[in-house]
Amino acid sequence: MRKSSGQPNWAGERFGAWLARPLASFHLIVTIATLLTVLGLVMVLSASSVEAYAGGGSAYSLFIQQAMFAGLGAIAFYVALRLPLRFLRQWSFPIFSISVIALVLVLIPGIGSVHGGARRWFDIGPLSIQPSEVVKVTLIVWGAHLLASRRGAQLKDILVPLVPAGLLVCLLVVLEPNLSTTIALGIVLMALLWFGGLPVRLFVGIMVTGLVAASVLALSAGYRSDRVRAFFNPGDDPQGVNYQARQAKYSLADGGIWGRGLGQSRAKWSYLPNSHNDFIFAIIGEELGFLGCMLVLALLALFVYAGIRIALRSVDPFLRLLTATATTWITAQALINIGYVVGLLPVTGLQLPLVSAGGSSLAITLFMFGIIASAARHEPEAVSALKAGQDGRLSRLLRLPVPEVYTPPSAPRKAAPRARTERPRQAPRRQPPADRRRRAPESRGTSSLRSTRAWEPTYPMPHAKERGRSR
């Protein structure tokens, strides 16, 4: 018999060798996104069929709607893979502005639709679009571009205009009202500031202020204060405010280790409200058991590893900020959802990314996964492999373009110091031309404003050099 203590772990070595490949991060992100999306579609079909049929429609109505958004999300994932980073950065501020305008328009009666007492959606035919989901991605992309363009800048340049814009977006989402998405936006803003290099003391102060504001908002409305009260008093009112949380725990306990079997949930028979949306993790635990829950957690842990790996390997500061912030947002939202399902956090209504029912959330999250996958293809080793023709079957099947090599902005050259013995020759003073004499000197404030405008990239522009040569 072989002694296991002296034998190397064959599976671990194979996995380590696979991770050493140049495009391993890209394949990890694509695999995780595919598995979570497929699992979400299966569980949405299982959890929503009874409720959809009881509502007088087809048992597949909610599943078909989720599948349509999954198709749109797949297209968005592919578009994100093909988007050049230069285009993404140049249009980050205009697209963010459009998403903010959409947040304003959805609050206007007659334009935004009301569902469940909240005005959050645009109804376009059979589809409902939630602009607060879109603004998460636009804030990440624009914030990463802004902070990457202002590396080494003063503290004021880091906070303005990112913090005022983030607070404005949070205010508009609170007015819908939608506290759960406000929490997600707060996580995005804090992640941008942290990875952007904000001092620890100021970061802690802003985080404490945000927690206080979230607590005040949680206790300001009746249904939100009921959720907080139910969390701190789990034994009170089991048929009222504590009903949903108790039923979720019963579902998890009913699943045991192996689960009752796919489609065999009891809680979905109108015992657990929102079983296909906010509490779909409870249905996973009931039907697939503890092993199914561990599968979801393992995929999330693998996603965290892949996101951190991509951020650390990226040489472009924009991609580092974007990937780290997006990984933090998706992971934190998933942990909050799982936390309130198992009873560790108050119920907030945040969805489980790619798994819970919700068309806008699914499509937008898949688009964000596509951007992260694009960042994986911009790793230096991946770029070298792709330029050498080692693109693999998936890249050839999707016909993805070869990513550009990142070139940092060229620093101004310093003049070499002259020898002490050499006396500098004084050149005769020339009078400037008349048109230059009439111009007023540019102030420092104007110069710094023009050099740090959020909508103008500060990285080198090859097309601008060609334009200058042609002149």
XYZ file of C-alpha atoms in Angstrom:
471
model
C 0.000 0.000 0.000
C 1.110 3.549 -0.698
C 1.525 5.950 2.115
C -0.489 9.049 1.469
C 1.828 11.208 3.594
C 4.735 10.880 1.173
C 2.759 11.068 -2.033
C 2.095 14.416 -3.728
C -1.457 15.525 -4.244
C -2.058 14.620 -7.868
C -5.278 16.635 -8.216
C -3.672 19.660 -6.564
C -0.688 19.474 -8.900
C -2.920 19.231 -11.963
C -5.011 22.191 -10.808
C -1.878 24.196 -9.994
C -0.444 23.440 -13.431
C -3.700 24.529 -15.031
C -3.689 27.772 -13.031
C -0.181 28.490 -14.329
C -1.517 28.786 -17.867
C -1.717 32.350 -19.248
C -5.496 32.346 -19.818
C -6.482 30.480 -16.640
C -8.113 33.560 -15.069
C -10.221 34.148 -18.183
C -11.484 30.558 -18.252
C -12.204 30.674 -14.521
C -14.446 33.738 -14.865
C -16.301 32.299 -17.874
C -16.835 28.976 -16.078
C -18.068 30.584 -12.845
C -20.475 32.889 -14.695
C -21.851 29.961 -16.725
C -22.315 27.640 -13.740
C -24.006 30.274 -11.558
C -26.316 31.346 -14.395
C -27.354 27.770 -15.219
C -27.893 27.001 -11.530
C -29.967 30.161 -11.200
C -32.168 29.277 -14.168
C -32.809 25.769 -12.827
C -33.621 27.017 -9.332
C -35.840 29.863 -10.598
C -37.835 27.319 -12.616
C -38.195 25.090 -9.576
C -39.007 27.851 -7.071
C -41.363 29.952 -9.228
C -43.406 27.302 -11.022
C -45.986 26.839 -8.237
C -46.458 30.572 -7.625
C -46.706 31.322 -11.346
C -49.273 28.580 -11.879
C -51.279 29.648 -8.808
C -51.407 33.165 -10.224
C -53.446 31.920 -13.162
C -50.643 31.815 -15.713
C -48.198 29.291 -17.037
C -45.836 27.537 -14.637
C -42.989 28.605 -16.926
C -43.828 32.329 -17.164
C -41.242 33.606 -14.649
C -38.664 31.141 -15.922
C -39.146 32.273 -19.522
C -38.695 35.902 -18.483
C -35.521 34.996 -16.579
C -34.249 33.002 -19.559
C -34.839 35.996 -21.857
C -32.732 38.205 -19.616
C -30.118 35.465 -19.417
C -29.925 35.606 -23.218
C -29.581 39.393 -23.108
C -26.938 38.999 -20.413
C -24.994 36.544 -22.573
C -25.000 39.091 -25.391
C -23.899 41.792 -22.923
C -21.118 39.467 -21.690
C -19.870 39.026 -25.260
C -20.088 42.760 -26.002
C -18.087 43.507 -22.841
C -15.391 41.092 -24.022
C -15.062 42.922 -27.333
C -15.183 46.474 -25.975
C -11.791 48.205 -26.207
C -10.611 49.647 -22.911
C -10.041 53.005 -24.574
C -13.696 53.157 -25.593
C -14.820 52.015 -22.147
C -12.878 54.794 -20.458
C -13.790 57.559 -22.886
C -17.523 56.868 -22.576
C -17.567 56.085 -18.846
C -18.676 59.565 -17.757
C -21.388 60.095 -20.442
C -22.900 56.671 -19.727
C -22.793 57.316 -15.982
C -24.585 60.634 -16.559
C -27.271 58.887 -18.609
C -27.809 56.345 -15.829
C -28.205 59.167 -13.286
C -30.774 60.857 -15.559
C -32.615 57.515 -15.756
C -32.728 57.436 -11.942
C -34.379 60.856 -11.999
C -36.868 59.890 -14.711
C -37.976 56.712 -12.941
C -39.181 58.827 -9.995
C -41.573 60.821 -12.207
C -45.173 59.510 -12.110
C -46.272 58.273 -15.486
C -42.735 57.335 -16.527
C -41.575 54.989 -13.779
C -43.704 51.990 -12.853
C -44.763 51.150 -9.305
C -44.492 47.570 -8.058
C -44.839 46.632 -4.423
C -45.091 50.261 -3.319
C -41.779 51.302 -4.919
C -41.185 53.247 -8.128
C -38.068 51.563 -9.540
C -38.811 50.190 -13.013
C -39.250 51.154 -16.636
C -41.774 48.844 -18.284
C -40.794 48.271 -21.920
C -43.222 45.748 -23.354
C -42.885 42.454 -21.480
C -39.571 43.522 -19.932
C -38.968 45.618 -16.814
C -35.665 47.479 -16.519
C -34.379 48.741 -13.179
C -31.992 51.703 -13.653
C -30.616 51.350 -10.122
C -29.011 48.066 -11.237
C -27.397 49.775 -14.227
C -25.938 52.595 -12.143
C -23.895 50.103 -10.092
C -21.816 49.187 -13.135
C -21.566 52.715 -14.511
C -20.379 54.016 -11.128
C -17.704 51.308 -10.963
C -16.393 51.977 -14.477
C -16.418 55.773 -14.194
C -15.008 55.743 -10.658
C -12.169 53.412 -11.676
C -11.367 55.628 -14.670
C -11.434 58.772 -12.550
C -9.176 57.407 -9.808
C -6.785 55.804 -12.296
C -6.452 59.139 -14.084
C -5.667 60.942 -10.824
C -3.054 58.644 -9.338
C -0.789 60.468 -6.930
C -3.161 63.436 -6.784
C -4.175 65.315 -3.678
C -6.924 64.106 -1.378
C -9.401 66.645 -2.744
C -8.945 65.315 -6.272
C -9.709 61.780 -5.036
C -12.893 62.731 -3.180
C -14.293 65.218 -5.731
C -16.340 64.586 -7.819
C -16.565 60.864 -6.960
C -18.047 61.179 -3.463
C -20.672 63.864 -4.356
C -21.747 61.835 -7.393
C -21.981 58.652 -5.321
C -24.031 60.388 -2.629
C -26.371 61.839 -5.276
C -26.957 58.373 -6.723
C -27.630 56.934 -3.256
C -30.125 59.726 -2.545
C -32.031 59.067 -5.771
C -32.211 55.347 -5.017
C -33.422 56.024 -1.447
C -36.277 58.081 -2.878
C -37.600 55.090 -4.865
C -37.402 53.704 -2.026
C -34.762 50.955 -2.320
C -32.517 50.616 0.716
C -30.963 47.328 -0.410
C -29.586 48.808 -3.631
C -28.446 51.864 -1.659
C -26.367 49.532 0.513
C -24.864 47.955 -2.609
C -24.003 51.400 -4.011
C -22.421 52.325 -0.686
C -20.265 49.190 -0.900
C -19.199 50.167 -4.428
C -18.278 53.700 -3.341
C -16.312 52.498 -0.304
C -14.461 49.902 -2.397
C -13.481 52.552 -4.946
C -12.149 54.831 -2.206
C -10.279 52.003 -0.481
C -8.572 50.657 -3.585
C -8.063 54.223 -4.832
C -5.716 54.933 -1.932
C -7.853 56.905 0.524
C -6.127 57.313 3.935
C -7.262 54.773 6.510
C -8.461 57.341 9.066
C -10.619 59.176 6.570
C -11.887 55.881 5.130
C -12.944 54.697 8.600
C -14.676 58.024 9.239
C -16.630 57.825 5.989
C -17.524 54.181 6.637
C -18.813 54.954 10.151
C -20.864 57.845 8.759
C -22.336 55.535 6.128
C -23.246 52.916 8.711
C -24.973 55.533 10.842
C -26.902 56.818 7.823
C -27.913 53.266 6.870
C -29.108 52.621 10.425
C -31.206 55.786 10.408
C -32.731 54.827 7.058
C -33.394 51.298 8.294
C -35.367 52.628 11.253
C -37.136 55.452 9.405
C -39.701 53.430 7.419
C -42.237 51.016 8.863
C -41.353 47.902 6.866
C -37.610 48.465 7.316
C -37.909 48.959 11.073
C -40.057 45.805 11.233
C -37.231 43.823 9.622
C -34.683 45.155 12.131
C -37.048 44.441 15.021
C -37.641 40.914 13.726
C -33.893 40.295 13.554
C -33.268 41.310 17.167
C -36.419 39.518 18.405
C -36.561 36.276 16.390
C -39.140 34.691 18.707
C -41.713 37.489 18.447
C -44.647 37.466 16.009
C -43.872 34.177 14.199
C -46.863 34.656 11.878
C -46.048 38.325 11.144
C -42.708 40.085 10.715
C -40.715 36.956 11.603
C -42.658 34.626 9.313
C -40.391 34.860 6.261
C -37.121 34.482 8.172
C -38.447 31.492 10.157
C -39.708 29.739 7.035
C -36.311 30.181 5.382
C -34.611 28.442 8.318
C -37.183 25.646 8.210
C -36.444 25.132 4.516
C -32.715 24.901 5.132
C -33.252 22.445 7.977
C -35.639 20.356 5.884
C -32.978 19.839 3.215
C -30.445 18.198 5.489
C -27.163 17.049 3.956
C -28.360 15.676 0.619
C -31.582 17.646 0.085
C -35.091 16.527 -0.746
C -34.345 16.415 -4.455
C -34.592 18.903 -7.297
C -38.145 20.206 -7.598
C -39.273 18.598 -4.321
C -39.363 21.732 -2.152
C -42.262 22.158 0.237
C -41.631 25.808 1.051
C -42.329 26.960 -2.504
C -45.969 25.910 -2.088
C -46.783 29.413 -0.776
C -45.050 28.767 2.561
C -41.998 30.970 1.820
C -42.700 34.372 0.185
C -40.250 35.481 -2.518
C -38.782 32.003 -2.651
C -37.620 32.526 -6.250
C -36.049 35.906 -5.571
C -34.654 37.069 -2.226
C -34.805 33.634 -0.539
C -33.746 31.351 -3.363
C -30.750 30.211 -1.307
C -33.226 28.597 1.113
C -34.774 26.623 -1.766
C -31.271 25.547 -2.836
C -30.647 24.278 0.676
C -33.977 22.458 0.786
C -33.748 20.764 -2.612
C -29.987 20.287 -2.978
C -29.130 20.144 0.697
C -26.010 21.251 2.486
C -23.906 20.103 -0.478
C -25.801 22.408 -2.822
C -25.211 25.359 -0.502
C -21.522 24.472 -0.313
C -21.398 24.382 -4.116
C -22.672 27.972 -4.268
C -20.193 29.087 -1.596
C -17.346 27.283 -3.382
C -18.156 29.069 -6.657
C -18.206 32.404 -4.830
C -14.880 31.640 -3.155
C -13.397 30.699 -6.524
C -14.720 33.949 -7.966
C -13.033 35.927 -5.167
C -9.764 34.135 -5.884
C -10.042 34.799 -9.626
C -10.963 38.464 -9.136
C -8.072 39.132 -6.761
C -5.724 37.241 -9.067
C -6.739 39.370 -12.048
C -6.427 42.600 -10.049
C -2.949 41.695 -8.803
C -1.719 40.636 -12.233
C -3.060 43.661 -14.107
C -0.530 46.369 -14.910
C -3.198 48.879 -15.942
C -4.332 50.865 -12.848
C -7.805 51.211 -14.364
C -8.234 47.443 -14.611
C -6.859 46.924 -11.100
C -9.385 49.344 -9.605
C -12.267 48.084 -11.727
C -11.675 44.377 -11.082
C -11.091 44.774 -7.334
C -14.188 46.952 -6.897
C -16.434 44.698 -8.994
C -15.237 41.612 -7.095
C -15.942 43.333 -3.766
C -19.443 44.406 -4.847
C -20.574 41.019 -6.197
C -19.098 39.077 -3.274
C -20.473 41.425 -0.610
C -23.953 41.339 -2.158
C -23.895 37.534 -2.246
C -22.726 37.290 1.366
C -25.410 39.726 2.542
C -28.089 37.685 0.775
C -26.853 34.405 2.245
C -26.392 36.090 5.635
C -30.012 37.136 6.018
C -31.331 33.817 4.659
C -29.458 31.859 7.349
C -30.385 34.433 10.024
C -27.029 36.187 10.551
C -28.195 39.562 9.175
C -31.473 41.495 8.977
C -33.483 40.982 5.800
C -32.395 43.617 3.271
C -33.741 42.358 -0.061
C -30.387 42.135 -1.857
C -30.456 39.389 -4.454
C -28.029 36.508 -4.886
C -26.043 37.522 -8.017
C -26.783 35.435 -11.133
C -29.000 33.057 -9.130
C -32.001 35.016 -7.840
C -34.861 35.922 -10.166
C -34.474 39.454 -11.477
C -33.925 40.283 -15.112
C -32.076 43.596 -14.827
C -29.795 42.273 -12.106
C -28.948 39.152 -14.119
C -28.151 40.986 -17.362
C -26.134 43.743 -15.686
C -24.156 41.307 -13.530
C -23.299 39.224 -16.608
C -22.080 42.400 -18.310
C -19.848 43.066 -15.287
C -18.531 39.503 -15.469
C -17.718 40.159 -19.123
C -15.667 43.220 -18.183
C -13.786 41.189 -15.561
C -13.144 38.465 -18.156
C -11.838 41.128 -20.526
C -9.502 42.327 -17.776
C -8.247 38.740 -17.444
C -7.340 38.726 -21.141
C -5.290 41.908 -20.550
C -2.911 40.251 -18.092
C 0.668 40.563 -19.419
C 1.102 36.794 -19.768
C -2.286 36.484 -21.456
C -1.464 39.274 -23.920
C 1.855 37.608 -24.811
C 0.146 34.252 -25.318
C -2.614 35.752 -27.462
C -0.147 37.643 -29.626
C 1.806 34.402 -30.073
C -1.336 32.687 -31.341
C -2.060 30.664 -28.192
C -5.636 31.915 -27.937
C -7.317 28.570 -27.198
C -10.582 27.134 -28.476
C -12.896 29.516 -26.622
C -11.238 32.679 -27.936
C -11.174 31.285 -31.458
C -14.827 30.274 -31.183
C -15.865 33.732 -29.986
C -13.461 35.455 -32.424
C -12.231 37.823 -29.760
C -9.734 40.529 -30.728
C -6.186 40.445 -29.400
C -5.941 42.897 -26.480
C -3.630 45.886 -26.642
C -0.447 46.071 -24.613
C -0.701 48.599 -21.788
C 1.750 51.490 -22.099
C 1.998 53.767 -19.057
C 1.835 57.526 -19.630
C 5.261 58.908 -20.444
C 6.731 61.041 -17.673
C 8.300 64.400 -18.594
C 12.051 64.155 -19.086
C 14.264 66.153 -16.755
C 17.097 68.168 -18.218
C 20.574 66.939 -17.307
C 22.340 69.215 -14.747
C 25.212 71.250 -16.133
C 28.700 71.193 -14.693
C 29.557 73.813 -12.084
C 32.556 75.108 -13.990
C 30.484 75.785 -17.064
C 28.780 79.155 -17.165
C 25.412 79.230 -18.820
C 25.285 81.414 -21.867
C 22.676 84.082 -21.798
C 20.659 84.056 -24.945
C 19.230 87.367 -26.179
C 15.680 87.912 -25.046
C 13.202 87.633 -27.848
C 9.977 89.483 -27.875
C 6.978 87.139 -28.102
C 4.640 87.540 -31.035
C 1.829 90.029 -30.767
C -0.886 87.356 -30.537
C 0.897 85.644 -27.666
C 1.389 88.898 -25.782
C -2.335 89.537 -25.817
C -3.188 86.185 -24.232
C -3.673 86.132 -20.481
C -1.567 83.595 -18.578
C -3.412 80.435 -17.562
C -3.985 80.096 -13.854
C -3.056 77.020 -11.858
C -6.653 76.274 -11.047
C -7.649 76.220 -14.705
C -4.655 74.101 -15.603
C -5.343 71.535 -12.895
C -9.033 71.464 -13.779
C -8.289 70.761 -17.416
C -5.751 68.096 -16.593
C -8.102 66.194 -14.274
C -11.435 66.409 -16.027
C -13.301 63.177 -15.471
C -14.443 62.808 -19.064
C -10.987 63.197 -20.675
C -8.523 60.281 -20.471
C -4.962 61.058 -19.403
C -3.335 58.021 -20.984
C -1.499 58.339 -24.348
C -3.698 58.534 -27.420
C -2.051 57.044 -30.547
C -4.603 58.575 -32.893
C -3.804 62.033 -31.497
C -0.093 61.549 -32.311
C -0.919 60.536 -35.869
C -3.110 63.596 -36.186
C -0.232 65.803 -35.036
C 2.168 64.229 -37.527
C -0.191 64.783 -40.400
C -0.360 68.485 -39.549
